[in-house]
Short mmCIF file of C-alpha atoms and ligand atoms in Angstrom, two decimals:
data_model
loop_
_atom_site.label_atom_id
_atom_site.label_comp_id
_atom_site.label_asym_id
_atom_site.label_seq_id
_atom_site.Cartn_x
_atom_site.Cartn_y
_atom_site.Cartn_z
CA MET A 22 0.00 0.00 0.00
CA LYS A 23 2.79 2.35 1.00
CA ASN A 24 4.75 1.49 -2.16
CA LEU A 25 1.69 1.96 -4.32
CA LEU A 26 1.10 5.39 -2.78
CA LYS A 27 4.73 6.30 -3.41
CA LYS A 28 4.32 5.44 -7.10
CA LEU A 29 1.07 7.32 -7.47
CA LEU A 30 2.05 10.51 -5.67
CA PRO A 31 3.67 13.25 -7.81
CA ASN A 32 7.35 13.96 -7.07
CA GLY A 33 6.72 17.50 -5.88
CA PHE A 34 4.37 16.20 -3.21
CA LYS A 35 6.93 13.69 -1.96
CA GLU A 36 9.58 16.42 -1.61
CA LYS A 37 7.20 18.70 0.22
CA TYR A 38 6.28 15.86 2.57
CA ARG A 39 9.95 15.09 3.21
CA ASP A 40 10.63 18.77 3.98
CA TYR A 41 7.64 18.83 6.31
CA LYS A 42 8.92 15.75 8.20
CA LYS A 43 12.43 17.25 8.44
CA LYS A 44 11.05 20.55 9.75
CA LYS A 45 8.89 18.73 12.28
CA ARG A 46 11.88 16.78 13.60
CA LYS A 47 14.05 19.89 13.76
CA ASN A 48 11.32 21.76 15.67
CA ALA A 49 11.12 18.87 18.10
CA LEU A 50 14.88 18.78 18.53
CA ASP A 51 15.55 22.50 18.96
CA GLY A 52 15.20 23.84 22.46
CA LYS A 53 15.94 23.25 26.08
CA GLY A 54 12.53 22.27 27.35
CA VAL A 55 13.70 18.81 28.42
CA THR A 56 16.98 17.30 29.61
CA CYS A 57 17.88 13.62 29.44
CA VAL A 58 19.39 12.70 32.82
CA ILE A 59 21.19 9.76 31.18
CA CYS A 60 22.97 11.37 28.23
CA ASN A 61 22.51 15.10 29.12
CA SER A 62 20.98 15.93 25.72
CA THR A 63 18.48 18.78 25.65
CA TYR A 64 15.48 19.12 23.35
CA LYS A 65 12.26 21.03 23.04
CA GLU A 66 10.65 17.78 24.16
CA PHE A 67 11.28 14.04 23.94
CA ALA A 68 9.89 12.00 21.04
CA PRO A 69 6.47 10.36 21.32
CA TYR A 70 6.64 6.59 21.87
CA GLY A 71 4.53 3.49 22.53
CA MET A 72 1.17 2.04 21.54
CA PRO A 73 -0.84 4.19 21.93
CA LYS A 74 1.76 6.92 21.57
CA ARG A 75 2.73 8.79 24.73
CA SER A 76 4.11 12.29 24.30
CA ASN A 77 7.49 13.36 25.74
CA ALA A 78 8.72 9.77 26.08
CA ARG A 79 11.87 8.75 24.18
CA CYS A 80 15.27 10.47 24.11
CA PHE A 81 16.33 11.20 20.52
CA ASN A 82 19.97 10.51 21.38
CA CYS A 83 20.24 7.56 23.79
CA GLY A 84 16.79 6.05 23.35
CA SER A 85 15.93 6.20 27.06
CA LEU A 86 12.26 6.05 28.07
CA GLU A 87 10.54 7.62 31.08
CA ARG A 88 11.22 4.68 33.41
CA HIS A 89 14.91 4.46 32.49
CA ARG A 90 15.42 8.15 33.26
CA LEU A 91 13.50 7.88 36.55
CA ILE A 92 15.57 4.89 37.70
CA TRP A 93 18.82 6.57 36.66
CA LYS A 94 17.86 9.79 38.47
CA TYR A 95 17.13 7.69 41.56
CA ILE A 96 20.48 5.87 41.34
CA ASP A 97 22.28 9.18 40.80
CA ASP A 98 20.48 11.21 43.49
CA LYS A 99 20.87 8.47 46.10
CA LYS A 100 24.51 8.02 45.08
CA LEU A 101 24.06 4.26 44.81
CA LEU A 102 27.01 3.79 42.49
CA ASN A 103 29.58 6.07 44.08
CA LYS A 104 32.12 3.35 44.79
CA SER A 105 33.55 0.38 42.95
CA LEU A 106 30.79 -2.15 42.72
CA SER A 107 29.80 -5.48 41.32
CA ILE A 108 26.51 -5.20 39.46
CA LEU A 109 24.22 -7.99 38.30
CA HIS A 110 21.80 -6.87 35.62
CA PHE A 111 18.95 -9.11 34.45
CA ALA A 112 17.39 -8.56 31.00
CA PRO A 113 19.82 -5.67 30.47
CA GLU A 114 18.26 -2.52 29.04
CA LYS A 115 20.54 -1.00 26.42
CA VAL A 116 20.80 2.42 28.08
CA PHE A 117 21.98 0.90 31.38
CA TYR A 118 24.19 -1.66 29.63
CA LYS A 119 26.04 1.23 27.97
CA LEU A 120 26.47 3.12 31.24
CA PHE A 121 27.59 0.13 33.33
CA SER A 122 29.76 -1.61 30.74
CA THR A 123 31.82 1.52 30.07
CA SER A 124 32.59 2.26 33.73
CA GLU A 125 36.00 1.07 34.87
CA ASP A 126 34.95 1.02 38.53
CA ILE A 127 32.26 -1.58 37.97
CA GLU A 128 32.42 -5.35 37.75
CA TYR A 129 29.44 -5.65 35.47
CA VAL A 130 27.54 -8.89 34.83
CA PRO A 131 24.63 -8.52 32.40
CA CYS A 132 22.59 -11.70 31.92
CA ASP A 133 19.41 -13.17 30.51
CA LEU A 134 17.78 -16.56 30.01
CA MET A 135 18.21 -15.97 26.27
CA PRO A 136 21.34 -13.85 25.77
CA GLU A 137 21.27 -14.56 22.03
CA ILE A 138 18.37 -12.12 21.53
CA TYR A 139 20.60 -9.16 22.37
CA ASN A 140 22.52 -7.34 19.71
CA TYR A 141 24.47 -4.75 21.68
CA ASP A 142 27.80 -3.58 20.33
CA GLY A 143 29.72 -3.62 23.58
CA ASN A 144 32.63 -5.58 25.01
CA THR A 145 30.76 -7.01 27.97
CA ILE A 146 29.31 -10.41 27.12
CA ILE A 147 25.73 -11.04 28.18
CA GLN A 148 25.75 -14.31 30.12
CA GLN A 149 23.13 -17.02 30.15
CA ALA A 150 21.31 -17.18 33.48
CA ASP A 151 18.02 -18.55 34.75
CA ILE A 152 16.70 -16.17 37.40
CA THR A 153 15.24 -19.09 39.37
CA ASP A 154 18.66 -20.78 39.52
CA ILE A 155 21.21 -17.96 39.31
CA PRO A 156 24.65 -19.37 38.40
CA PHE A 157 26.65 -17.15 40.79
CA ASP A 158 27.93 -17.43 44.35
CA SER A 159 25.86 -16.34 47.31
CA ASN A 160 26.51 -12.87 48.79
CA HIS A 161 28.38 -11.71 45.69
CA PHE A 162 26.76 -8.61 44.18
CA ASP A 163 26.64 -5.10 45.64
CA PHE A 164 23.85 -3.96 43.36
CA ILE A 165 21.25 -5.78 41.27
CA VAL A 166 19.05 -4.33 38.54
CA CYS A 167 16.09 -6.47 37.50
CA ASN A 168 13.40 -4.49 35.74
CA HIS A 169 10.26 -5.88 34.11
CA VAL A 170 11.37 -9.51 34.49
CA LEU A 171 9.47 -10.99 37.46
CA GLU A 172 6.06 -10.63 35.78
CA HIS A 173 7.25 -13.22 33.23
CA ILE A 174 8.41 -15.80 35.78
CA PRO A 175 5.91 -18.43 37.01
CA ASP A 176 7.81 -19.06 40.27
CA ASP A 177 8.63 -15.44 41.04
CA ARG A 178 9.11 -16.20 44.75
CA LEU A 179 11.97 -18.55 43.87
CA ALA A 180 13.42 -15.85 41.57
CA MET A 181 13.19 -13.28 44.39
CA SER A 182 14.90 -15.63 46.83
CA GLU A 183 17.68 -16.22 44.29
CA LEU A 184 18.14 -12.45 43.90
CA PHE A 185 18.35 -12.22 47.68
CA ARG A 186 20.86 -15.08 47.87
CA VAL A 187 23.36 -13.58 45.39
CA MET A 188 23.14 -10.06 46.89
CA LYS A 189 25.86 -9.10 49.36
CA PRO A 190 24.72 -8.26 52.89
CA GLY A 191 24.61 -4.45 52.81
CA GLY A 192 23.84 -4.58 49.08
CA SER A 193 20.77 -3.30 47.29
CA GLY A 194 18.80 -3.50 44.09
CA ILE A 195 16.00 -2.04 42.02
CA PHE A 196 13.27 -4.48 40.94
CA GLN A 197 10.58 -2.76 38.88
CA VAL A 198 7.46 -4.57 37.58
CA PRO A 199 4.25 -3.40 35.94
CA LEU A 200 1.91 -2.92 38.86
CA ASP A 201 -1.83 -2.27 39.08
CA TYR A 202 -2.27 -0.07 42.16
CA ASN A 203 -6.02 -0.66 42.03
CA ARG A 204 -5.43 -4.28 43.04
CA GLU A 205 -4.80 -5.06 46.66
CA HIS A 206 -3.66 -8.59 45.82
CA THR A 207 -1.55 -9.85 42.95
CA TYR A 208 -3.65 -11.67 40.37
CA GLU A 209 -2.31 -14.87 38.85
CA ASP A 210 -4.03 -17.86 37.30
CA PHE A 211 -1.74 -20.58 35.98
CA SER A 212 -4.57 -22.26 34.11
CA ILE A 213 -4.28 -19.38 31.61
CA THR A 214 -1.48 -20.50 29.30
CA THR A 215 -2.20 -19.19 25.80
CA PRO A 216 -0.65 -15.92 24.60
CA GLU A 217 -4.14 -14.55 23.86
CA GLY A 218 -5.44 -15.56 27.27
CA ARG A 219 -2.44 -14.03 29.04
CA ALA A 220 -2.71 -10.82 27.03
CA GLU A 221 -6.34 -10.50 28.07
CA ALA A 222 -5.81 -11.44 31.72
CA PHE A 223 -2.40 -9.91 32.44
CA GLY A 224 -1.97 -7.17 29.82
CA GLN A 225 0.76 -8.82 27.72
CA HIS A 226 1.02 -12.16 25.90
CA ASP A 227 4.03 -13.34 27.94
CA HIS A 228 3.08 -12.05 31.39
CA VAL A 229 1.89 -14.56 33.99
CA ARG A 230 0.37 -12.16 36.54
CA TRP A 231 -0.74 -8.66 37.41
CA TYR A 232 1.07 -7.49 40.51
CA GLY A 233 -0.98 -5.62 43.06
CA ARG A 234 -0.11 -3.50 46.06
CA ASP A 235 1.16 -6.62 47.85
CA TYR A 236 4.21 -6.78 45.52
CA LYS A 237 6.39 -5.29 48.27
CA ASP A 238 5.25 -8.05 50.65
CA ARG A 239 6.43 -10.75 48.26
CA LEU A 240 9.85 -9.13 48.18
CA ALA A 241 9.89 -8.70 51.97
CA ASN A 242 8.90 -12.35 52.45
CA VAL A 243 12.19 -13.59 50.94
CA GLY A 244 14.18 -11.30 53.24
CA PHE A 245 14.51 -7.92 51.53
CA GLN A 246 14.02 -4.67 53.34
CA VAL A 247 11.78 -2.93 50.80
CA VAL A 248 11.58 0.81 50.27
CA GLU A 249 8.56 1.63 48.15
CA ASP A 250 9.62 5.08 47.06
CA ASP A 251 7.25 7.50 45.33
CA PHE A 252 10.38 9.29 44.21
CA VAL A 253 8.79 10.95 41.17
CA LYS A 254 6.50 12.92 43.48
CA THR A 255 9.55 14.72 44.91
CA PHE A 256 9.64 16.59 41.58
CA SER A 257 7.26 19.38 40.60
CA LYS A 258 5.07 18.91 37.51
CA ASP A 259 7.44 21.20 35.59
CA GLU A 260 10.44 19.11 36.64
CA GLN A 261 8.64 15.89 35.73
CA PHE A 262 8.11 17.30 32.23
CA LYS A 263 11.70 18.57 32.04
CA TYR A 264 13.10 15.10 32.78
CA GLY A 265 10.36 13.24 30.90
CA PHE A 266 9.08 11.18 33.85
CA MET A 267 5.71 9.46 34.19
CA ASP A 268 4.10 10.28 37.50
CA SER A 269 2.71 6.80 38.11
CA GLU A 270 5.71 4.60 38.83
CA MET A 271 7.09 3.93 42.31
CA ILE A 272 10.66 2.78 42.76
CA TYR A 273 11.09 -0.60 44.47
CA PHE A 274 14.44 -0.28 46.21
CA CYS A 275 15.39 -3.49 48.03
CA LYS A 276 18.15 -3.87 50.58
CA LYS A 277 19.76 -6.91 52.17
CA THR A 278 20.73 -5.88 55.66
CA GLU A 279 24.18 -6.62 57.07
CA ALA A 280 22.61 -9.03 59.53
CA SER A 281 21.05 -11.16 56.78
ZN1 ZN B 307 19.34 10.51 26.40
#
């Protein structure tokens, strides 16, 4: 259809359309309305992104989305990485992979159940790891990043206890999941196994539950001290726009106490 349209449209129209698109992009890029906290780029606003499209979402330069920038701002403001650290990173997001893998102070271990699906041009190899049977020593990592993984894992309690096991006493981590704050209890039904059924019940074809407000209790039950931090609310509406944050996501910051 697109090709047919291209053939049918007169050349002059195509050029005008190209100029219009270029102008639109330049208008979006020029300005200092927003600042990416990850790559420090400034724009009039961030690019729209998602289905349906959200405005002010994606950084034109580093590709960060709202949640990446919020997590990074949290890590930065709380000075969580201000010493040499070992970091375990499940399902590594590209923006964080770039930041962690290029830091000389960090022993960085990115991993995934299916490392072959990643195509990052970096020197740090993404290792194969099952989150319910993590192939690393106990009490090893200072900091663990595991975002939008647990909602895919049938035995998420086992995964959480494995994350706890490999974290050093005194260590910490950020474990974000999609969460429905209208639900008091997490909803799961393991009789729903088809992609269509899961999409309808849990919002995505490969999710196995909808977490509710008891998510923090699941984490606490395996031993974590959980800080449910409504960090984004510490910013004014203007600041939230400037950094391109969504105002609906809490940070789940989990600590393993020295006594653990
Ligand atoms: Zn950026």
